Tab-separated table of C-alpha atoms in Angstrom:
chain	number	residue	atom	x	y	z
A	1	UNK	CA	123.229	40.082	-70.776
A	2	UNK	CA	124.676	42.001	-67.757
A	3	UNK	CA	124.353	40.449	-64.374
A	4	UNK	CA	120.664	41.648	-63.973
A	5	UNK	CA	119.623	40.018	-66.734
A	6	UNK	CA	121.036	36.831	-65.279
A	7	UNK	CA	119.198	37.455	-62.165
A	8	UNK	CA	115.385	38.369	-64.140
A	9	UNK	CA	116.133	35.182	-65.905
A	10	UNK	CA	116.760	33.232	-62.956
A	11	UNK	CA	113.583	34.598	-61.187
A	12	UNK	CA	111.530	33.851	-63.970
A	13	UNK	CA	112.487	30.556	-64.029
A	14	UNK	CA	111.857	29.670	-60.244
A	15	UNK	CA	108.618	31.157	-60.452
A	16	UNK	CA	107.243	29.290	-63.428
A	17	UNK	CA	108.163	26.103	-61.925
A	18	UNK	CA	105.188	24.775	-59.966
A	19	UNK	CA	105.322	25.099	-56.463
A	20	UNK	CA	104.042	22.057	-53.995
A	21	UNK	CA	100.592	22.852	-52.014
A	22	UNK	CA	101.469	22.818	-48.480
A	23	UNK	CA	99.313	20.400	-46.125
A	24	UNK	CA	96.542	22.287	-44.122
A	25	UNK	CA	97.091	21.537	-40.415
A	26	UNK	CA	94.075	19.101	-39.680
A	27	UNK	CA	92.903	17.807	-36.455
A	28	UNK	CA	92.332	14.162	-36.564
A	29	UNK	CA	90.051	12.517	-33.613
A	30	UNK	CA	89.904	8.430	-32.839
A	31	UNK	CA	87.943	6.344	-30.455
A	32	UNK	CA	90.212	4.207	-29.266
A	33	UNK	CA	89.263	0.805	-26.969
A	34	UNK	CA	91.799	1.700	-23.945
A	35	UNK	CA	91.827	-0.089	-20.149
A	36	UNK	CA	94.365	1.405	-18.743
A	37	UNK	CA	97.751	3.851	-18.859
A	38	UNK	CA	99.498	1.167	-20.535
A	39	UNK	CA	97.338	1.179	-23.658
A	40	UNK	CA	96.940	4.947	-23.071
A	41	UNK	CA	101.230	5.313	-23.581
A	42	UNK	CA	101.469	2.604	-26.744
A	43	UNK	CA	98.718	4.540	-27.909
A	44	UNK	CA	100.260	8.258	-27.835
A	45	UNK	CA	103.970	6.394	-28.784
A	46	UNK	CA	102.620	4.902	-32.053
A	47	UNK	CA	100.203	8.058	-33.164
A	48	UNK	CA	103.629	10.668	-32.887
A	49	UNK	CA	105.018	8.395	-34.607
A	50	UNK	CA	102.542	9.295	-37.557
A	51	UNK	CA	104.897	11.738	-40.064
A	52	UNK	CA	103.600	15.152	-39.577
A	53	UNK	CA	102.287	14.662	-36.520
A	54	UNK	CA	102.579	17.630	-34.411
A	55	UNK	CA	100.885	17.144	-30.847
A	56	UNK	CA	99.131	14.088	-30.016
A	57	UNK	CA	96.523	13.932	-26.825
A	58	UNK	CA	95.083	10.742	-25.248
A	59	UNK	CA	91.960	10.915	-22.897
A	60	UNK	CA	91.615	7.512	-21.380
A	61	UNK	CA	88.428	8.809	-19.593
A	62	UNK	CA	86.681	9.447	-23.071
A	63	UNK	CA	88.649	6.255	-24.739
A	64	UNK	CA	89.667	9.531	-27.095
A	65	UNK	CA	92.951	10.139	-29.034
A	66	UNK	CA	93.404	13.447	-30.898
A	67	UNK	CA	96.199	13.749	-33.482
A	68	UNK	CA	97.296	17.793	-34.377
A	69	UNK	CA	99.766	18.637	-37.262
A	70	UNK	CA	100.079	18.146	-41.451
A	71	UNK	CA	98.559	14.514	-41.432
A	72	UNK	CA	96.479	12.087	-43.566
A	73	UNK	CA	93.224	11.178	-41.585
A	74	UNK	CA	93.719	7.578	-43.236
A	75	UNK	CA	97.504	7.775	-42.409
A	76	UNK	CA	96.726	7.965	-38.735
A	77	UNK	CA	93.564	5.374	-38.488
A	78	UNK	CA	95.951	2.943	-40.303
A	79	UNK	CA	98.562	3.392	-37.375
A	80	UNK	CA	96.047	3.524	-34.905
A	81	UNK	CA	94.719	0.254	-36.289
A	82	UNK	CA	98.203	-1.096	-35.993
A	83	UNK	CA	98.149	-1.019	-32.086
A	84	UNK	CA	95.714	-4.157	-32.540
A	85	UNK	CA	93.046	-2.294	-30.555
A	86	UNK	CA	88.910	-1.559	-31.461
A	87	UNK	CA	89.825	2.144	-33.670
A	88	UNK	CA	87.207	4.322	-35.262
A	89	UNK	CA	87.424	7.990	-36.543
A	90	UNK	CA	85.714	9.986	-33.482
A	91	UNK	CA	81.648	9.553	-34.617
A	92	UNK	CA	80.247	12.010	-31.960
A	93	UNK	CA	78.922	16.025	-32.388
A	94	UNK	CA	77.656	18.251	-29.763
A	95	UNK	CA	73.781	17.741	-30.151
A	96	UNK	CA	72.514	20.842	-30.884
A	97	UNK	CA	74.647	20.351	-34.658
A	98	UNK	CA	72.409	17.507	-35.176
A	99	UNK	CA	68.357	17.354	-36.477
A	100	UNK	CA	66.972	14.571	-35.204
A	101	UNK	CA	69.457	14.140	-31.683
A	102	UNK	CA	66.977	11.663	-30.004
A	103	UNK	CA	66.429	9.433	-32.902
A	104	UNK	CA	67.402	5.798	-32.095
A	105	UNK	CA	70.717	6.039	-34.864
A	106	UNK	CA	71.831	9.142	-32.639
A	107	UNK	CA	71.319	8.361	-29.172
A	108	UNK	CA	74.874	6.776	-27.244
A	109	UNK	CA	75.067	5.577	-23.901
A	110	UNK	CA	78.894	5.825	-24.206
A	111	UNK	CA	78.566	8.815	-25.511
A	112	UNK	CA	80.301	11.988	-23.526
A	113	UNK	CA	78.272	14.496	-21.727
A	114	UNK	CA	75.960	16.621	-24.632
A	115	UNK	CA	77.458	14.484	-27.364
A	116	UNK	CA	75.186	11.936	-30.017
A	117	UNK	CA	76.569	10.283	-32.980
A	118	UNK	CA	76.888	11.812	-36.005
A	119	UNK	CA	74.207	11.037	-38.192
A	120	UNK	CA	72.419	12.001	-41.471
A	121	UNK	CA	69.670	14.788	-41.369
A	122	UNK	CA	67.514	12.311	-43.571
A	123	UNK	CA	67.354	9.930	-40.415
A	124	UNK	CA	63.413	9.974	-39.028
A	125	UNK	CA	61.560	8.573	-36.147
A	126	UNK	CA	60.160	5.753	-37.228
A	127	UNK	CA	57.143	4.880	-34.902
A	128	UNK	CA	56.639	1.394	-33.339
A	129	UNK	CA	53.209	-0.787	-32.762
A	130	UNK	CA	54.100	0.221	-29.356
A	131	UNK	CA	53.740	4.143	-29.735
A	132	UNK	CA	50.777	3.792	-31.555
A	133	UNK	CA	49.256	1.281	-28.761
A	134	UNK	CA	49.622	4.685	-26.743
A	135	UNK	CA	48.309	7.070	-29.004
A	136	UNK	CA	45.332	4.700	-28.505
A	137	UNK	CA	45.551	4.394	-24.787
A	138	UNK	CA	45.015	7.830	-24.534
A	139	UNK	CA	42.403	8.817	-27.289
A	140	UNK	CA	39.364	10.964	-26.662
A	141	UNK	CA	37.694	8.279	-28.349
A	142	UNK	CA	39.236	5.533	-26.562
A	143	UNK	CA	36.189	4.753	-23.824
A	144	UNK	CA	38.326	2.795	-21.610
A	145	UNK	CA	40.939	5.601	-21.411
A	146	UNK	CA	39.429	6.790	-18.276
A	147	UNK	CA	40.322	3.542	-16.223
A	148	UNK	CA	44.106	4.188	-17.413
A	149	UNK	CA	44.007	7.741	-15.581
Protein backbone atom coordinates (compact mmCIF):
# COMPACT_ATOMS: atom_id res chain seq x y z
CA UNK A 1 0.00 0.00 0.00
CA UNK A 2 1.93 2.86 -1.74
CA UNK A 3 1.26 6.36 -0.63
CA UNK A 4 -2.00 6.61 -2.76
CA UNK A 5 -3.45 3.99 -1.21
CA UNK A 6 -2.89 5.74 2.09
CA UNK A 7 -4.47 8.76 0.74
CA UNK A 8 -7.94 6.67 -0.94
CA UNK A 9 -8.06 5.20 2.48
CA UNK A 10 -7.91 8.32 4.26
CA UNK A 11 -10.61 9.93 1.97
CA UNK A 12 -12.82 7.20 2.41
CA UNK A 13 -12.74 7.44 5.83
CA UNK A 14 -13.53 11.28 6.19
CA UNK A 15 -16.28 10.91 3.95
CA UNK A 16 -18.13 8.09 5.66
CA UNK A 17 -18.03 9.88 8.83
CA UNK A 18 -21.23 11.91 9.17
CA UNK A 19 -20.97 15.37 8.59
CA UNK A 20 -22.96 18.09 10.98
CA UNK A 21 -26.07 19.95 9.15
CA UNK A 22 -25.18 23.49 9.10
CA UNK A 23 -27.86 26.02 10.67
CA UNK A 24 -30.03 27.82 7.97
CA UNK A 25 -29.65 31.58 8.51
CA UNK A 26 -33.18 32.50 10.02
CA UNK A 27 -34.60 35.81 10.68
CA UNK A 28 -36.09 36.01 14.06
CA UNK A 29 -38.68 39.07 14.80
CA UNK A 30 -39.86 40.20 18.63
CA UNK A 31 -42.26 42.74 19.93
CA UNK A 32 -40.60 44.13 22.46
CA UNK A 33 -42.36 46.71 25.29
CA UNK A 34 -39.64 49.67 24.81
CA UNK A 35 -40.03 53.61 26.21
CA UNK A 36 -37.18 54.90 25.30
CA UNK A 37 -33.28 54.61 23.82
CA UNK A 38 -32.30 53.20 27.00
CA UNK A 39 -34.42 50.06 26.71
CA UNK A 40 -33.83 50.31 22.93
CA UNK A 41 -29.60 49.82 23.72
CA UNK A 42 -30.10 46.91 26.66
CA UNK A 43 -32.27 45.55 24.20
CA UNK A 44 -29.83 45.31 21.01
CA UNK A 45 -26.73 44.57 23.83
CA UNK A 46 -28.46 41.43 25.21
CA UNK A 47 -30.00 40.02 21.65
CA UNK A 48 -26.02 40.10 19.99
CA UNK A 49 -25.28 38.61 22.68
CA UNK A 50 -27.48 35.56 21.44
CA UNK A 51 -24.61 32.88 19.91
CA UNK A 52 -24.98 33.05 16.25
CA UNK A 53 -26.34 36.12 16.12
CA UNK A 54 -25.27 37.97 13.15
CA UNK A 55 -26.99 41.54 12.87
CA UNK A 56 -29.46 42.62 15.29
CA UNK A 57 -31.98 45.78 14.50
CA UNK A 58 -34.17 47.61 17.06
CA UNK A 59 -37.12 49.91 15.89
CA UNK A 60 -38.30 51.71 18.95
CA UNK A 61 -41.03 53.34 16.73
CA UNK A 62 -42.60 49.80 15.97
CA UNK A 63 -41.53 48.44 19.69
CA UNK A 64 -39.74 45.82 17.00
CA UNK A 65 -36.43 43.87 17.43
CA UNK A 66 -35.17 41.73 14.52
CA UNK A 67 -32.42 39.16 15.17
CA UNK A 68 -30.34 37.93 11.64
CA UNK A 69 -27.77 35.01 11.71
CA UNK A 70 -27.64 30.88 12.63
CA UNK A 71 -30.04 31.20 15.74
CA UNK A 72 -32.70 29.26 17.73
CA UNK A 73 -36.05 31.28 17.60
CA UNK A 74 -36.51 29.96 21.33
CA UNK A 75 -32.79 30.81 22.04
CA UNK A 76 -33.45 34.44 21.34
CA UNK A 77 -37.17 34.88 23.00
CA UNK A 78 -35.51 33.31 26.11
CA UNK A 79 -32.83 36.22 26.09
CA UNK A 80 -35.20 38.64 25.10
CA UNK A 81 -37.34 37.53 28.03
CA UNK A 82 -34.31 37.98 30.20
CA UNK A 83 -34.30 41.87 29.77
CA UNK A 84 -37.46 41.66 32.21
CA UNK A 85 -39.54 43.45 29.56
CA UNK A 86 -43.36 42.44 27.87
CA UNK A 87 -41.55 39.92 24.73
CA UNK A 88 -43.55 38.12 22.10
CA UNK A 89 -42.41 36.52 18.74
CA UNK A 90 -43.52 39.38 16.11
CA UNK A 91 -47.57 38.24 15.59
CA UNK A 92 -48.27 40.66 12.63
CA UNK A 93 -48.53 39.86 8.47
CA UNK A 94 -49.15 42.27 5.77
CA UNK A 95 -53.03 41.89 5.30
CA UNK A 96 -53.47 40.87 2.06
CA UNK A 97 -51.58 37.18 3.41
CA UNK A 98 -54.48 36.89 5.62
CA UNK A 99 -58.45 35.56 4.84
CA UNK A 100 -60.48 37.06 7.05
CA UNK A 101 -58.15 40.63 7.80
CA UNK A 102 -61.16 42.49 9.40
CA UNK A 103 -62.29 39.79 11.66
CA UNK A 104 -62.27 40.93 15.34
CA UNK A 105 -59.04 38.18 16.20
CA UNK A 106 -57.14 40.14 13.30
CA UNK A 107 -57.80 43.66 13.62
CA UNK A 108 -54.74 45.75 15.88
CA UNK A 109 -54.82 49.19 16.80
CA UNK A 110 -51.07 48.91 17.56
CA UNK A 111 -50.63 47.34 14.71
CA UNK A 112 -48.12 49.06 11.93
CA UNK A 113 -49.42 50.61 8.84
CA UNK A 114 -51.14 47.50 6.46
CA UNK A 115 -50.28 44.99 9.14
CA UNK A 116 -53.15 42.54 11.24
CA UNK A 117 -52.28 39.75 13.44
CA UNK A 118 -51.61 36.61 12.32
CA UNK A 119 -54.43 34.47 12.57
CA UNK A 120 -55.95 31.10 11.47
CA UNK A 121 -57.89 30.92 8.07
CA UNK A 122 -60.64 28.93 10.10
CA UNK A 123 -61.36 32.28 12.08
CA UNK A 124 -65.14 33.61 10.90
CA UNK A 125 -67.26 36.58 11.53
CA UNK A 126 -69.35 35.74 13.98
CA UNK A 127 -72.46 38.10 13.84
CA UNK A 128 -73.82 39.96 16.93
CA UNK A 129 -77.69 40.68 18.10
CA UNK A 130 -76.53 44.00 17.06
CA UNK A 131 -75.88 43.27 13.23
CA UNK A 132 -78.85 41.46 12.97
CA UNK A 133 -80.93 44.44 14.75
CA UNK A 134 -79.68 46.16 11.39
CA UNK A 135 -80.37 43.69 8.96
CA UNK A 136 -83.85 44.36 10.43
CA UNK A 137 -83.67 48.09 10.46
CA UNK A 138 -83.31 48.04 6.99
CA UNK A 139 -85.61 45.18 5.61
CA UNK A 140 -87.99 45.58 2.71
CA UNK A 141 -90.31 44.12 5.02
CA UNK A 142 -89.50 46.15 7.90
CA UNK A 143 -92.61 48.92 7.63
CA UNK A 144 -91.02 51.32 9.87
CA UNK A 145 -87.78 51.30 7.82
CA UNK A 146 -88.90 54.30 6.02
CA UNK A 147 -88.84 56.64 9.19
CA UNK A 148 -85.03 55.44 9.64
CA UNK A 149 -84.20 56.95 6.04
Amino acid sequence: MGVEGTLEYLSDLLSSVKKKKKKQTQTVALKIRMDCEGCARKVKSVLSGVKGAKSVDVDLKQQKATVTGYVEPKKVLQAAKSTKKKVELWPYVPYTLVANPYVSQAYDKKAPANLVRAVPAAATVSETTLDDNYTTMFSDENPNACSIM
